[in-house]
Amino acid sequence: MGKAAQSRKFIATEPLGKTGETAEKKVWDAVCEAFADRDCIAYWRYPIFSSCGNFRKEPDILIADFELGLTIIEVKAIAIDQIVAISGHRWDFQHFYTTGGNPYQQAEHQLYAMLGYCDRETALRGKVSGRAIVALPSISQQQWHNKEFNKLPSNPPILFHDHLHRNSGQTIIGGIEKPGTAQNFVISSPGNPQLSIPHTPHLIEFIKNTACVFKGSQLNREQWQLLLAVIGGTPIFKPRPRRFFFNQQQPAPPTNLISSPLPNYTTRAAVLANLQQQFSQLDLQQERIGKQIPPGPQRIRGIAGSGKTVVLCQKAALMHLKYPDWDIALVFFSRSLYEPIVAQLDKWLRRFSNGEIGYDANNNQKLRPLHAWGGQDRPGLYSTICRAAGVGRLTVGDIDFQEPSQALAYVCRHLLKSANIPQIFDAILIDESQDLMVAANFNIQGKQPFFWMAYQALRLVNIPPTYPDREGGANQLKTFENFSPPLQGGVGGGQDLRRLIWAYDEAQSLECLEIPTASKLFGEELGHLVNGEYSDGIKKTEIMQKCYRVPGPILTAAHGIGMGLLRRGGMLTGITRVEDWKAIGYEVVVDRESEINTPKVKNNQYQFTKKVTIYRPAHNSPNLVPKLWLNPVLEFEAYRSRQEELTALAEDILYNLKVDGLRPSREILVIILGAGFEAMELETYTANFLMKQGIDIYIPSTPSCNLLKVNKANSQPDRFWCEGGVTVSRIHRAKGNEADMVYLVGFDSIAKNESNLSLRNQLFVALTRSKGWLKLSGTGAYPMYDEMWRVMQSGDSFTFIWKQHHQRNISVTDAGDLVARYAAGGRNFQGVNLSGSDLVGVNLQRANLVNAKLIGADLQNANLDGSRLIIADLNGANLSGASFKKAKLVGAFLNNVKLNQANLSRADLSEAQLTNADLRCAILTKANLSGADLQGANLEGVDLTDVRLSGTIMPDGSVWAID
């Protein structure tokens, strides 16, 4: 497991930054250190919310370890003098936030709740060992013994302060630890200044020696993977009752797909049946995103099928369970997403409340799935804010815009101008953010109207300072008098964080081509909102690269045709940085031998014209259908007429129903390509044609199957499926939905206008609706057909000629976003975290990089003239040949950096840390190094003429005399 994956397996669901959590953080840090090299996953505050008497099951620390099973650690940040008495499991406290508690019993209840989840799976029933431990990080073992608490009959397993550090032999004198060589701890105590107690075991050793509350058996690898799936909330899917149609050559499904080789099947129903028997492997990134509650804004960028909607629903459900008084909105653009989103919310609420709490739209006004606009029968985010502001909402009939996103932007802009937006939500999570973007001419004060309205409607995170009382009931809150100041990342230096979380995939935008980065949404002055990280590994920007829904061959074809990578006239859109391709799950090879009039790669970008190969590793597309299916999962056919195309469509669907054993609803979907009236006509014509062939159909929004027209009086705009009918839909309604077998009709309507990027995006969205198989068809002959065939033949890799100029550059990573923002005129990157980024040759003249994190970044030959890098952290960075003329590097951290041949003339490096820096042949003319630390630095070939060195610590450790 790599370093990044190692860090991801320790998941803090919230930052440990509040006053009073110092002791808890010591225990968590010790767990992360001790278990770093073990096969495990650990959580700070794993979400268990089922009630049992007065206990609220939310473990401080949950560890799942391949060898040890489950361990629950209940942390009490209490001093020895605050424990008055212990009677049985009851502890009495003084000068503490509560007068008493039952820490070990609480940990036991939490453990039994987790073991209950495991016992629901036959393969794990009675197999998982479990331990419950109380941690007292502010109390030593000797202090506990001095009080004789260890002699009580109910003395539980306790982790003391002593267990939290690697035992190399220490001496603790007066509470201060000092390194030593003894094998015992020597601790001072009243009446015995040097009392020796036995060797204190390390944390892992202590847990191993702790008696199990429940003794299971050593898990095998299959059981371990199932345990991880149970913890993640994705156990084995129970297959739905259905009929299967097997031919005589059909192999029987293996009883254990985990260890058995995958067979090939000739009916699609058999493939689906086997997929249902498998459980989802734990995805550490999805697990982290879904269970973490950020203390401020967060951006989730994910490719199609990566699970963005799922993690948003899980995150919203956990927020609601943990903070039931919060007002939370989960917002989406497509009305047909109401049903699947409510189903997801219900699933996660029940999963993490042990079935006690489900989603009830009538009774739950604190957690609300809301359409972005809202309709007459259902409120949306816009209409809800209008009502709270005391102003009337505008409807579709009040405006002239045909595009829904533009119409919504117009009404939000009108609201922002006409009313003060009330702060009525604690968290707003927005799915499908790319569909809420509009052209810049709709902006208000340089901000996207819908997003600025949402941002204004959020309460500040740092008020009120209320937190759940974890000793009391699930709905009891306790206000702590002391709480930490707000974390950095908001407006005006970070003092007014608002919890706005938005997810998107710019490749799925059907109208506007703007990408929803923070600078595009909120203006350049707030462009830094989601750069870097909060504390404890909670990222402000997450990039999801694994695609679970769409089979690999279909996903790569969607990217290839969507961007025009193999287009004869050159690509239309694309990613310009190697790092950004990697961020969405591709590997990149640049063929340097075939470069055409091209210099080396600069700023990790392809310059002018270059042959590039990208490929998608199989582990980033784990959908198993291509491995189970004998034939290609993606097909394309061109027909001479629409009649031929639809005849073939009807025959294929009848085969799916009669031979493949697929259900018509939710397993088969027909999507009509194209735009406007032409697509509407083709939708009706296709549906009518299928009905004449004896196939029941459903057109979204109609009240039942086999109706071709939507009647306004009985329209059901939130409905996409009808039991017994094959849904026939245009792309805007199909977006957000998915099916196992997808048919795309009318490719010609895109091919005849193949340079239209919005139409290419439409094709991308349509292709990625498939969970298993897809057939694309059209009429006539167009150059784009040849492009599509070549894309399909390329499989999981594409080799193409990169050209610098095209319709749209796509930036995915923080580094890519920074370069794009700078090119657009942005200069404020204060506090940005670009550690380890490849920024070779980047131009950032006069950029504000105060307090930026550039640890280990590659900035060779970069232009940073006049930039402000005050107290920036560049430790270990490669700055060879970079230019810092007149740059401000006051107090900057430049230890172990490469600055050879860099130009630092007139730069202000006063108080900078430059220990062991490589400054060979650097230009330091008239630079200010007053008070800087140059110990161990290499100054070979450096001219120090006219350099200010007052109080500078020189390479040999001497201090330059004050000028």
PDB file of C-alpha atoms in Angstrom, residues 697-717 719 721-723:
ATOM      1  CA  ILE A 697     -42.806   2.022 -23.403  1.00  0.00           C
ATOM      2  CA  TYR A 698     -42.722   4.882 -20.950  1.00  0.00           C
ATOM      3  CA  ILE A 699     -41.999   8.543 -21.698  1.00  0.00           C
ATOM      4  CA  PRO A 700     -40.859  10.430 -18.559  1.00  0.00           C
ATOM      5  CA  SER A 701     -43.427  12.701 -16.896  1.00  0.00           C
ATOM      6  CA  THR A 702     -46.427  10.866 -18.339  1.00  0.00           C
ATOM      7  CA  PRO A 703     -48.757   9.265 -15.737  1.00  0.00           C
ATOM      8  CA  SER A 704     -48.463   5.702 -17.085  1.00  0.00           C
ATOM      9  CA  CYS A 705     -46.968   3.466 -19.770  1.00  0.00           C
ATOM     10  CA  ASN A 706     -47.748   3.743 -23.497  1.00  0.00           C
ATOM     11  CA  LEU A 707     -48.686   7.446 -23.466  1.00  0.00           C
ATOM     12  CA  LEU A 708     -46.902   9.514 -26.092  1.00  0.00           C
ATOM     13  CA  LYS A 709     -47.753  13.029 -24.925  1.00  0.00           C
ATOM     14  CA  VAL A 710     -47.414  14.737 -21.569  1.00  0.00           C
ATOM     15  CA  ASN A 711     -50.655  16.339 -20.403  1.00  0.00           C
ATOM     16  CA  LYS A 712     -49.972  19.350 -18.200  1.00  0.00           C
ATOM     17  CA  ALA A 713     -52.915  18.519 -15.954  1.00  0.00           C
ATOM     18  CA  ASN A 714     -51.651  15.066 -14.957  1.00  0.00           C
ATOM     19  CA  SER A 715     -47.929  15.477 -15.609  1.00  0.00           C
ATOM     20  CA  GLN A 716     -45.537  13.771 -13.167  1.00  0.00           C
ATOM     21  CA  PRO A 717     -42.276  15.669 -13.763  1.00  0.00           C
ATOM     22  CA  ARG A 719     -41.076  10.335 -12.656  1.00  0.00           C
ATOM     23  CA  TRP A 721     -39.560   4.862 -14.755  1.00  0.00           C
ATOM     24  CA  CYS A 722     -42.822   2.967 -15.092  1.00  0.00           C
ATOM     25  CA  GLU A 723     -43.035  -0.683 -14.077  1.00  0.00           C
TER      26      GLU A 723
END
